[in-house]
Amino acid sequence: MSWSLDSLPPELFRYILTYLSPEAASALAQTCRKMNAITRDDKIWQQYFFQRFTYVIQKIEYSNEEYLSIIAQKSFKLPDGYTWQDWFVERSFQDKHIRSLLNEIISTRKHRIYNANLISSTYGLLALDVFKDYFPPSLHASKSISLESRNLTREYYSLEIARLISRQAGLALLNDMKTRQNIPTEGKALLNALFIIQCFHPHGILLQLTRLHVIGKRIVDDPMFSTLSLTEKCQLILTTMKNENFLPANGSTEYYDISNSFLFSTFHGKPTIPLTLVSIFCALAEECDLIARPLGLPGEVMAQVYQTSASNDAPSVLIISVFEGKIMTLDEINDRLADFLDEPLTHPLPVTSILELISRSARNMINSITQYPTSSLNSYGLYAAVCVLKRLGAGALPFTFDSMMHVLKEHFQMDIHLFDILASPLGTNADDLQRIQEQDANPPVVELKRRENSSPKYFIGQIFQHLQYNYWGVICGWDSSCMASPVWQIRMGISNLTRGATQPFYHILADDSSPRYVAEDNIDILAFTCIENEENKLAIFRRLCAVDSIGKQFERLDMTNAKFIPNLELREEYPDDFV
């Protein structure tokens, strides 16, 4: 018996198509009419769409119905007149444009800020589907790639623009909150408010909160849960939070750590503050069909849990100190707050608004920055606090316009929209914005560093160990002599070095992600080559590749020669280092 394609059922081909890529399916459609007809099955293209794309909307609108991290990834209704194949093709063309803009950002300094903001304003969250393919392995769980195969510069700019998009999403959500009337306070409301602050974190909007769905379902699916009293249900949620590593901070160092103000740290096992713990408790209570609201008190945030009954009786109310993991009586709270209250609290307790609590979180961040001014997250926390306090009108900023401008220029050069938020009363922000835009359109000429007779001994990209402090680093620039201020030289004891300030000094990136300025006397290039254990060498490579800004300077790692290969900009500035 002879078989032909025409004799085979279409269902068989549709099954096969699910294993093909969209590009392969399109090629197959060109082979004959039957294949063309079969590959037009819109259910197949719907499957292709959700295999290829994670984000389905350009921006998030504030909602209390679902976790904000999920809204941008939920199924959506096709625009009128579109098929799934049409929508797939349109998204593919958008992705192509995003990639071309990214390539331009990487290859030239001209219009870098403009192009980054063009991507953000035109495509928003949709662009994350392009960038996520280039993220470092630490952010891409399914990504498996060797250190030498990584394009560090592409990783860097993809992540930087994704962070820009995330911060702009946070600003849009703050604007949305400000214009809404009667924002609910129960359930996931507080967690969503803190997620807006999370948008300003380095991992930003990429944090997923769906874990709470899983935890809540596990609690509710226990046959015993429905038989428990309200008190027992609350105790079970508290115990579950502890088992899931949602833990209270211990001691002032942990308590005032600015990372506590970001959900990312909490969802990765770091002990945290009452405000964050209460947000998780209220969300889990809602997963368990309970009504829980945050209660803001002087120096404390607790949760109120309600259980309504079928009768007309007043609902049962419990007050939970989530931070301490226990149920509190009203008398206990009044005794604790006696020095802060004009009169004792009585039932019903006041409702604390979500706007008040998110402003409280912003002030917590300012306090953390004051307590520990050297944290690597301080610039992100300051940015978030500024946006919350300015957008929601929650009081004057506790710092000067000039100090915030310094942070903006140092850490957030692409965020030109922040000038509108700062809005200096003197109008100087307009001049600063114009200056940045002019430099972006016409970047200043790079001052070349040429090697002469008294040239530095070491080269851009070399890996070294600091002779005094033993950290590892990579050289990313040099001066023929120390160019730091006299005050810095005195503080660092430069005059005590053998060759003092007249020797070459190197700009370096340390394995703790900090930029530093190091004298040639303190650089040990041979230390790395003397390591015999290959695993130890690999660990150093990994630490240096994980430095947040490594891709701003270097394109890739050359493990054979134990050095980093600079990108085009660094080669242009130090031409003699790369003959």
mmCIF file of C-alpha atoms in Angstrom, residues 193-548:
data_model
loop_
_atom_site.group_PDB
_atom_site.id
_atom_site.type_symbol
_atom_site.label_atom_id
_atom_site.label_comp_id
_atom_site.label_asym_id
_atom_site.label_seq_id
_atom_site.Cartn_x
_atom_site.Cartn_y
_atom_site.Cartn_z
ATOM 1 C CA ALA A 193 2.278 48.539 47.290
ATOM 2 C CA LEU A 194 5.656 47.160 48.374
ATOM 3 C CA PHE A 195 6.015 45.549 44.946
ATOM 4 C CA ILE A 196 5.911 49.074 43.495
ATOM 5 C CA ILE A 197 8.963 49.859 45.621
ATOM 6 C CA GLN A 198 10.492 46.573 44.429
ATOM 7 C CA CYS A 199 10.309 47.978 40.871
ATOM 8 C CA PHE A 200 13.229 50.250 41.826
ATOM 9 C CA HIS A 201 15.410 47.338 43.022
ATOM 10 C CA PRO A 202 18.190 45.999 40.714
ATOM 11 C CA HIS A 203 16.055 42.878 40.100
ATOM 12 C CA GLY A 204 12.993 45.085 39.793
ATOM 13 C CA ILE A 205 9.829 43.796 38.246
ATOM 14 C CA LEU A 206 11.442 40.414 37.514
ATOM 15 C CA LEU A 207 10.576 39.217 41.040
ATOM 16 C CA GLN A 208 7.670 36.758 41.013
ATOM 17 C CA LEU A 209 5.130 36.521 43.846
ATOM 18 C CA THR A 210 3.313 33.398 42.611
ATOM 19 C CA ARG A 211 4.987 31.409 45.373
ATOM 20 C CA LEU A 212 2.304 32.766 47.710
ATOM 21 C CA HIS A 213 -0.394 31.140 45.572
ATOM 22 C CA VAL A 214 1.350 27.797 46.032
ATOM 23 C CA ILE A 215 1.789 28.255 49.788
ATOM 24 C CA GLY A 216 -1.819 29.343 50.264
ATOM 25 C CA LYS A 217 -3.172 26.437 48.240
ATOM 26 C CA ARG A 218 -1.133 23.994 50.309
ATOM 27 C CA ILE A 219 -2.588 25.413 53.530
ATOM 28 C CA VAL A 220 -6.195 25.395 52.310
ATOM 29 C CA ASP A 221 -5.976 21.937 50.731
ATOM 30 C CA ASP A 222 -5.193 20.395 54.111
ATOM 31 C CA PRO A 223 -8.469 18.676 55.141
ATOM 32 C CA MET A 224 -7.989 19.876 58.713
ATOM 33 C CA PHE A 225 -7.881 23.566 57.773
ATOM 34 C CA SER A 226 -11.648 24.048 57.474
ATOM 35 C CA THR A 227 -12.134 22.647 60.986
ATOM 36 C CA LEU A 228 -9.790 25.165 62.636
ATOM 37 C CA SER A 229 -10.855 28.229 64.596
ATOM 38 C CA LEU A 230 -9.811 31.718 63.460
ATOM 39 C CA THR A 231 -7.041 31.745 66.059
ATOM 40 C CA GLU A 232 -5.745 28.357 64.920
ATOM 41 C CA LYS A 233 -5.816 29.413 61.262
ATOM 42 C CA CYS A 234 -3.759 32.520 62.042
ATOM 43 C CA GLN A 235 -1.274 30.475 64.058
ATOM 44 C CA LEU A 236 -0.958 28.060 61.133
ATOM 45 C CA ILE A 237 -0.212 30.921 58.726
ATOM 46 C CA LEU A 238 2.440 32.279 61.120
ATOM 47 C CA THR A 239 4.040 28.834 61.427
ATOM 48 C CA THR A 240 3.966 28.378 57.658
ATOM 49 C CA MET A 241 5.668 31.739 57.125
ATOM 50 C CA LYS A 242 8.439 30.687 59.490
ATOM 51 C CA ASN A 243 8.867 27.366 57.668
ATOM 52 C CA GLU A 244 9.013 29.245 54.349
ATOM 53 C CA ASN A 245 11.834 31.478 55.673
ATOM 54 C CA PHE A 246 9.753 34.644 56.001
ATOM 55 C CA LEU A 247 11.546 35.582 59.212
ATOM 56 C CA PRO A 248 11.876 38.654 61.478
ATOM 57 C CA ALA A 249 15.099 40.665 61.439
ATOM 58 C CA ASN A 250 17.297 40.211 64.480
ATOM 59 C CA GLY A 251 19.267 43.105 65.956
ATOM 60 C CA SER A 252 19.825 46.638 64.676
ATOM 61 C CA THR A 253 22.206 45.622 61.867
ATOM 62 C CA GLU A 254 19.605 43.355 60.264
ATOM 63 C CA TYR A 255 16.689 45.596 61.166
ATOM 64 C CA TYR A 256 18.049 48.735 59.504
ATOM 65 C CA ASP A 257 19.482 46.969 56.451
ATOM 66 C CA ILE A 258 17.950 48.745 53.453
ATOM 67 C CA SER A 259 17.455 45.439 51.650
ATOM 68 C CA ASN A 260 14.571 44.828 54.112
ATOM 69 C CA SER A 261 12.584 47.480 52.271
ATOM 70 C CA PHE A 262 12.709 45.435 49.061
ATOM 71 C CA LEU A 263 10.651 42.272 48.604
ATOM 72 C CA PHE A 264 13.478 40.620 46.662
ATOM 73 C CA SER A 265 15.556 40.008 49.791
ATOM 74 C CA THR A 266 12.582 38.731 51.787
ATOM 75 C CA PHE A 267 11.559 36.287 49.057
ATOM 76 C CA HIS A 268 15.137 34.996 49.008
ATOM 77 C CA GLY A 269 15.254 34.101 52.691
ATOM 78 C CA LYS A 270 16.590 37.280 54.299
ATOM 79 C CA PRO A 271 15.032 38.234 57.674
ATOM 80 C CA THR A 272 12.985 41.414 57.405
ATOM 81 C CA ILE A 273 10.999 44.136 59.159
ATOM 82 C CA PRO A 274 7.374 44.133 60.465
ATOM 83 C CA LEU A 275 5.945 46.085 57.503
ATOM 84 C CA THR A 276 7.148 43.491 54.986
ATOM 85 C CA LEU A 277 6.110 40.519 57.135
ATOM 86 C CA VAL A 278 2.615 41.962 57.601
ATOM 87 C CA SER A 279 2.246 42.401 53.822
ATOM 88 C CA ILE A 280 3.003 38.702 53.303
ATOM 89 C CA PHE A 281 0.733 37.631 56.161
ATOM 90 C CA CYS A 282 -2.217 39.620 54.779
ATOM 91 C CA ALA A 283 -1.692 38.169 51.302
ATOM 92 C CA LEU A 284 -1.536 34.605 52.658
ATOM 93 C CA ALA A 285 -4.625 35.250 54.791
ATOM 94 C CA GLU A 286 -6.505 36.192 51.629
ATOM 95 C CA GLU A 287 -5.253 32.999 49.954
ATOM 96 C CA CYS A 288 -6.892 31.210 52.899
ATOM 97 C CA ASP A 289 -10.212 33.092 52.531
ATOM 98 C CA LEU A 290 -9.590 35.319 55.542
ATOM 99 C CA ILE A 291 -9.801 39.105 55.627
ATOM 100 C CA ALA A 292 -6.613 40.714 56.951
ATOM 101 C CA ARG A 293 -5.608 44.379 56.979
ATOM 102 C CA PRO A 294 -2.392 46.097 58.082
ATOM 103 C CA LEU A 295 -2.531 48.198 61.221
ATOM 104 C CA GLY A 296 -0.002 51.023 61.446
ATOM 105 C CA LEU A 297 0.967 51.901 65.012
ATOM 106 C CA PRO A 298 3.761 54.089 66.426
ATOM 107 C CA GLY A 299 6.955 52.115 65.817
ATOM 108 C CA GLU A 300 5.016 48.975 64.819
ATOM 109 C CA VAL A 301 2.949 47.460 62.052
ATOM 110 C CA MET A 302 0.574 44.602 62.893
ATOM 111 C CA ALA A 303 -2.291 42.803 61.161
ATOM 112 C CA GLN A 304 -6.001 42.779 61.931
ATOM 113 C CA VAL A 305 -7.783 39.576 60.924
ATOM 114 C CA TYR A 306 -11.553 39.365 60.591
ATOM 115 C CA GLN A 307 -13.904 36.437 60.365
ATOM 116 C CA THR A 308 -17.493 37.178 59.464
ATOM 117 C CA SER A 309 -20.277 34.892 60.579
ATOM 118 C CA ALA A 310 -23.618 33.970 59.036
ATOM 119 C CA SER A 311 -25.448 35.690 61.899
ATOM 120 C CA ASN A 312 -25.724 39.416 62.436
ATOM 121 C CA ASP A 313 -23.113 39.301 65.185
ATOM 122 C CA ALA A 314 -20.122 41.605 64.909
ATOM 123 C CA PRO A 315 -17.215 39.909 63.151
ATOM 124 C CA SER A 316 -14.460 38.325 65.214
ATOM 125 C CA VAL A 317 -11.242 40.367 65.147
ATOM 126 C CA LEU A 318 -7.720 39.274 66.040
ATOM 127 C CA ILE A 319 -4.648 41.495 66.238
ATOM 128 C CA ILE A 320 -1.494 39.724 65.076
ATOM 129 C CA SER A 321 2.073 40.792 65.774
ATOM 130 C CA VAL A 322 3.537 39.016 62.747
ATOM 131 C CA PHE A 323 7.036 40.174 63.663
ATOM 132 C CA GLU A 324 6.789 38.475 67.066
ATOM 133 C CA GLY A 325 4.683 35.605 65.735
ATOM 134 C CA LYS A 326 1.871 35.921 68.262
ATOM 135 C CA ILE A 327 -1.680 37.139 68.779
ATOM 136 C CA MET A 328 -1.982 40.325 70.852
ATOM 137 C CA THR A 329 -4.781 41.574 73.082
ATOM 138 C CA LEU A 330 -5.811 45.207 72.949
ATOM 139 C CA ASP A 331 -4.656 45.665 76.554
ATOM 140 C CA GLU A 332 -1.174 44.396 75.648
ATOM 141 C CA ILE A 333 -0.954 46.856 72.759
ATOM 142 C CA ASN A 334 -2.116 49.778 74.900
ATOM 143 C CA ASP A 335 0.440 48.914 77.599
ATOM 144 C CA ARG A 336 3.219 48.765 74.986
ATOM 145 C CA LEU A 337 2.247 52.073 73.373
ATOM 146 C CA ALA A 338 1.300 53.951 76.554
ATOM 147 C CA ASP A 339 4.093 56.506 76.045
ATOM 148 C CA PHE A 340 3.027 57.213 72.446
ATOM 149 C CA LEU A 341 -0.781 57.349 72.656
ATOM 150 C CA ASP A 342 -2.851 60.281 73.883
ATOM 151 C CA GLU A 343 -5.628 57.859 74.825
ATOM 152 C CA PRO A 344 -5.959 54.052 74.757
ATOM 153 C CA LEU A 345 -7.002 52.307 71.563
ATOM 154 C CA THR A 346 -10.502 50.845 71.421
ATOM 155 C CA HIS A 347 -12.401 48.652 68.991
ATOM 156 C CA PRO A 348 -12.984 49.109 66.142
ATOM 157 C CA LEU A 349 -9.338 49.958 65.471
ATOM 158 C CA PRO A 350 -8.585 52.537 62.775
ATOM 159 C CA VAL A 351 -7.808 51.445 59.218
ATOM 160 C CA THR A 352 -4.334 52.419 58.016
ATOM 161 C CA SER A 353 -4.336 53.514 54.373
ATOM 162 C CA ILE A 354 -2.033 51.885 51.842
ATOM 163 C CA LEU A 355 -0.692 55.308 50.798
ATOM 164 C CA GLU A 356 0.314 55.954 54.409
ATOM 165 C CA LEU A 357 2.089 52.595 54.622
ATOM 166 C CA ILE A 358 4.013 52.934 51.345
ATOM 167 C CA SER A 359 5.131 56.404 52.484
ATOM 168 C CA ARG A 360 6.200 54.826 55.760
ATOM 169 C CA SER A 361 8.306 52.336 53.801
ATOM 170 C CA ALA A 362 9.961 55.232 51.936
ATOM 171 C CA ARG A 363 10.863 56.908 55.229
ATOM 172 C CA ASN A 364 12.237 53.577 56.476
ATOM 173 C CA MET A 365 14.586 53.545 53.490
ATOM 174 C CA ILE A 366 15.796 57.063 54.207
ATOM 175 C CA ASN A 367 16.471 56.016 57.810
ATOM 176 C CA SER A 368 18.370 52.906 56.653
ATOM 177 C CA ILE A 369 20.551 54.996 54.335
ATOM 178 C CA THR A 370 21.347 57.321 57.229
ATOM 179 C CA GLN A 371 22.216 54.390 59.512
ATOM 180 C CA TYR A 372 24.356 52.520 56.952
ATOM 181 C CA PRO A 373 25.529 54.925 54.214
ATOM 182 C CA THR A 374 27.790 52.419 52.409
ATOM 183 C CA SER A 375 25.221 49.825 51.286
ATOM 184 C CA SER A 376 25.329 48.987 47.572
ATOM 185 C CA LEU A 377 21.515 49.290 47.512
ATOM 186 C CA ASN A 378 21.440 52.838 48.878
ATOM 187 C CA SER A 379 21.210 54.527 45.483
ATOM 188 C CA TYR A 380 18.253 52.304 44.534
ATOM 189 C CA GLY A 381 16.585 52.901 47.891
ATOM 190 C CA LEU A 382 17.084 56.649 47.616
ATOM 191 C CA TYR A 383 15.597 56.623 44.107
ATOM 192 C CA ALA A 384 12.541 54.677 45.325
ATOM 193 C CA ALA A 385 12.072 56.902 48.372
ATOM 194 C CA VAL A 386 12.289 60.078 46.274
ATOM 195 C CA CYS A 387 9.675 58.809 43.835
ATOM 196 C CA VAL A 388 7.267 57.719 46.581
ATOM 197 C CA LEU A 389 7.577 60.885 48.667
ATOM 198 C CA LYS A 390 7.410 63.240 45.688
ATOM 199 C CA ARG A 391 4.669 61.431 43.771
ATOM 200 C CA LEU A 392 2.418 60.848 46.780
ATOM 201 C CA GLY A 393 3.139 64.214 48.377
ATOM 202 C CA ALA A 394 4.213 62.608 51.623
ATOM 203 C CA GLY A 395 6.449 65.404 52.859
ATOM 204 C CA ALA A 396 9.605 67.294 51.947
ATOM 205 C CA LEU A 397 12.676 65.384 50.865
ATOM 206 C CA PRO A 398 15.286 65.047 53.639
ATOM 207 C CA PHE A 399 18.198 65.954 51.322
ATOM 208 C CA THR A 400 19.188 68.604 48.812
ATOM 209 C CA PHE A 401 18.418 68.727 45.117
ATOM 210 C CA ASP A 402 22.153 68.732 44.318
ATOM 211 C CA SER A 403 22.793 65.519 46.273
ATOM 212 C CA MET A 404 20.028 63.708 44.377
ATOM 213 C CA MET A 405 21.368 65.040 41.077
ATOM 214 C CA HIS A 406 24.738 63.517 41.961
ATOM 215 C CA VAL A 407 23.110 60.104 42.521
ATOM 216 C CA LEU A 408 21.222 60.443 39.244
ATOM 217 C CA LYS A 409 24.344 61.222 37.201
ATOM 218 C CA GLU A 410 26.426 58.576 38.967
ATOM 219 C CA HIS A 411 24.026 55.616 38.931
ATOM 220 C CA PHE A 412 21.013 56.338 36.704
ATOM 221 C CA GLN A 413 22.274 58.155 33.635
ATOM 222 C CA MET A 414 19.435 56.876 31.433
ATOM 223 C CA ASP A 415 16.651 58.094 33.759
ATOM 224 C CA ILE A 416 16.035 61.520 32.267
ATOM 225 C CA HIS A 417 12.382 61.336 33.385
ATOM 226 C CA LEU A 418 13.566 61.753 36.987
ATOM 227 C CA PHE A 419 14.313 65.433 36.298
ATOM 228 C CA ASP A 420 10.572 66.092 36.087
ATOM 229 C CA ILE A 421 10.052 64.403 39.447
ATOM 230 C CA LEU A 422 12.790 66.379 41.197
ATOM 231 C CA ALA A 423 11.548 69.686 39.726
ATOM 232 C CA SER A 424 14.017 72.074 41.350
ATOM 233 C CA PRO A 425 12.348 75.337 42.408
ATOM 234 C CA LEU A 426 15.306 77.181 40.866
ATOM 235 C CA GLY A 427 14.693 75.573 37.500
ATOM 236 C CA THR A 428 18.257 74.247 37.274
ATOM 237 C CA ASN A 429 17.009 70.762 36.445
ATOM 238 C CA ALA A 430 15.972 71.968 32.972
ATOM 239 C CA ASP A 431 19.547 73.090 32.312
ATOM 240 C CA ASP A 432 20.943 69.783 33.576
ATOM 241 C CA LEU A 433 18.507 67.827 31.426
ATOM 242 C CA GLN A 434 19.374 69.832 28.318
ATOM 243 C CA ARG A 435 23.092 69.321 28.970
ATOM 244 C CA ILE A 436 22.663 65.545 29.265
ATOM 245 C CA GLN A 437 20.563 65.385 26.105
ATOM 246 C CA GLU A 438 23.124 67.423 24.167
ATOM 247 C CA GLN A 439 25.973 65.175 25.325
ATOM 248 C CA ASP A 440 23.910 62.124 24.395
ATOM 249 C CA ALA A 441 23.376 63.463 20.865
ATOM 250 C CA ASN A 442 27.004 64.599 20.544
ATOM 251 C CA PRO A 443 29.197 62.639 22.993
ATOM 252 C CA PRO A 444 32.422 64.404 23.998
ATOM 253 C CA VAL A 445 35.590 63.197 22.310
ATOM 254 C CA VAL A 446 37.336 60.474 24.298
ATOM 255 C CA GLU A 447 40.681 61.579 25.747
ATOM 256 C CA LEU A 448 43.199 58.955 24.660
ATOM 257 C CA LYS A 449 45.593 57.464 27.224
ATOM 258 C CA ARG A 450 48.847 56.733 25.377
ATOM 259 C CA ARG A 451 51.693 54.665 26.807
ATOM 260 C CA GLU A 452 55.013 56.501 27.106
ATOM 261 C CA ASN A 453 58.442 55.701 28.524
ATOM 262 C CA SER A 454 57.212 55.767 32.125
ATOM 263 C CA SER A 455 54.107 53.793 31.290
ATOM 264 C CA PRO A 456 52.180 51.704 33.804
ATOM 265 C CA LYS A 457 53.433 48.149 34.128
ATOM 266 C CA TYR A 458 50.019 46.493 33.853
ATOM 267 C CA PHE A 459 47.309 46.459 31.202
ATOM 268 C CA ILE A 460 43.555 46.830 30.877
ATOM 269 C CA GLY A 461 41.728 43.559 31.538
ATOM 270 C CA GLN A 462 44.393 41.885 33.689
ATOM 271 C CA ILE A 463 43.234 40.055 36.826
ATOM 272 C CA PHE A 464 45.127 40.733 40.058
ATOM 273 C CA GLN A 465 45.062 40.316 43.824
ATOM 274 C CA HIS A 466 45.478 43.272 46.173
ATOM 275 C CA LEU A 467 48.676 42.793 48.176
ATOM 276 C CA GLN A 468 47.281 44.301 51.397
ATOM 277 C CA TYR A 469 43.567 43.453 51.369
ATOM 278 C CA ASN A 470 43.696 40.203 49.341
ATOM 279 C CA TYR A 471 40.573 40.882 47.270
ATOM 280 C CA TRP A 472 40.555 40.060 43.553
ATOM 281 C CA GLY A 473 39.964 42.639 40.854
ATOM 282 C CA VAL A 474 40.302 43.487 37.180
ATOM 283 C CA ILE A 475 42.056 46.570 35.779
ATOM 284 C CA CYS A 476 39.773 48.853 33.763
ATOM 285 C CA GLY A 477 41.845 52.057 33.551
ATOM 286 C CA TRP A 478 45.067 53.756 34.668
ATOM 287 C CA ASP A 479 46.756 57.101 35.355
ATOM 288 C CA SER A 480 50.508 57.696 35.142
ATOM 289 C CA SER A 481 50.375 59.112 38.683
ATOM 290 C CA CYS A 482 47.758 59.481 41.394
ATOM 291 C CA MET A 483 44.979 61.818 40.245
ATOM 292 C CA ALA A 484 42.893 61.575 43.422
ATOM 293 C CA SER A 485 42.391 64.582 45.689
ATOM 294 C CA PRO A 486 44.948 65.410 48.417
ATOM 295 C CA VAL A 487 42.312 64.621 51.062
ATOM 296 C CA TRP A 488 41.814 61.108 49.621
ATOM 297 C CA GLN A 489 45.576 60.552 49.446
ATOM 298 C CA ILE A 490 45.992 61.476 53.112
ATOM 299 C CA ARG A 491 43.066 59.298 54.194
ATOM 300 C CA MET A 492 44.418 56.295 52.264
ATOM 301 C CA GLY A 493 48.016 56.781 53.453
ATOM 302 C CA ILE A 494 49.433 57.087 49.932
ATOM 303 C CA SER A 495 52.582 58.810 51.215
ATOM 304 C CA ASN A 496 53.442 55.629 53.145
ATOM 305 C CA LEU A 497 53.770 53.611 49.924
ATOM 306 C CA THR A 498 57.260 52.985 48.560
ATOM 307 C CA ARG A 499 56.705 55.165 45.487
ATOM 308 C CA GLY A 500 53.992 57.365 46.952
ATOM 309 C CA ALA A 501 51.692 59.284 44.617
ATOM 310 C CA THR A 502 54.151 59.468 41.710
ATOM 311 C CA GLN A 503 53.644 55.829 40.686
ATOM 312 C CA PRO A 504 50.889 54.701 38.281
ATOM 313 C CA PHE A 505 47.423 54.210 39.769
ATOM 314 C CA TYR A 506 44.753 51.900 38.387
ATOM 315 C CA HIS A 507 40.978 52.120 38.161
ATOM 316 C CA ILE A 508 39.739 48.648 39.013
ATOM 317 C CA LEU A 509 36.565 46.663 39.635
ATOM 318 C CA ALA A 510 36.798 44.521 42.780
ATOM 319 C CA ASP A 511 35.076 41.162 43.204
ATOM 320 C CA ASP A 512 32.655 42.767 45.684
ATOM 321 C CA SER A 513 31.387 44.949 42.779
ATOM 322 C CA SER A 514 32.986 48.133 44.111
ATOM 323 C CA PRO A 515 35.094 50.426 41.882
ATOM 324 C CA ARG A 516 38.439 51.287 43.467
ATOM 325 C CA TYR A 517 41.635 53.211 42.809
ATOM 326 C CA VAL A 518 44.772 51.175 43.488
ATOM 327 C CA ALA A 519 48.493 51.988 43.514
ATOM 328 C CA GLU A 520 50.766 49.877 41.339
ATOM 329 C CA ASP A 521 52.711 48.843 44.471
ATOM 330 C CA ASN A 522 49.584 47.018 45.721
ATOM 331 C CA ILE A 523 48.867 45.016 42.575
ATOM 332 C CA ASP A 524 49.933 41.369 42.346
ATOM 333 C CA ILE A 525 49.375 40.037 38.828
ATOM 334 C CA LEU A 526 51.247 36.760 39.460
ATOM 335 C CA ALA A 527 48.956 35.687 42.313
ATOM 336 C CA PHE A 528 46.350 34.296 39.925
ATOM 337 C CA THR A 529 48.787 32.292 37.789
ATOM 338 C CA CYS A 530 50.248 30.745 40.957
ATOM 339 C CA ILE A 531 46.919 29.145 41.876
ATOM 340 C CA GLU A 532 47.179 25.425 41.107
ATOM 341 C CA ASN A 533 43.600 24.393 41.871
ATOM 342 C CA GLU A 534 41.501 25.014 38.749
ATOM 343 C CA GLU A 535 38.276 25.122 40.771
ATOM 344 C CA ASN A 536 39.672 28.018 42.799
ATOM 345 C CA LYS A 537 40.527 29.859 39.587
ATOM 346 C CA LEU A 538 37.055 29.210 38.244
ATOM 347 C CA ALA A 539 35.510 30.599 41.433
ATOM 348 C CA ILE A 540 37.458 33.854 40.967
ATOM 349 C CA PHE A 541 36.354 34.076 37.328
ATOM 350 C CA ARG A 542 32.745 33.621 38.405
ATOM 351 C CA ARG A 543 32.960 36.293 41.105
ATOM 352 C CA LEU A 544 34.408 38.813 38.677
ATOM 353 C CA CYS A 545 31.866 37.981 35.955
ATOM 354 C CA ALA A 546 29.127 38.551 38.544
ATOM 355 C CA VAL A 547 30.261 42.147 39.176
ATOM 356 C CA ASP A 548 27.262 44.263 38.244
#
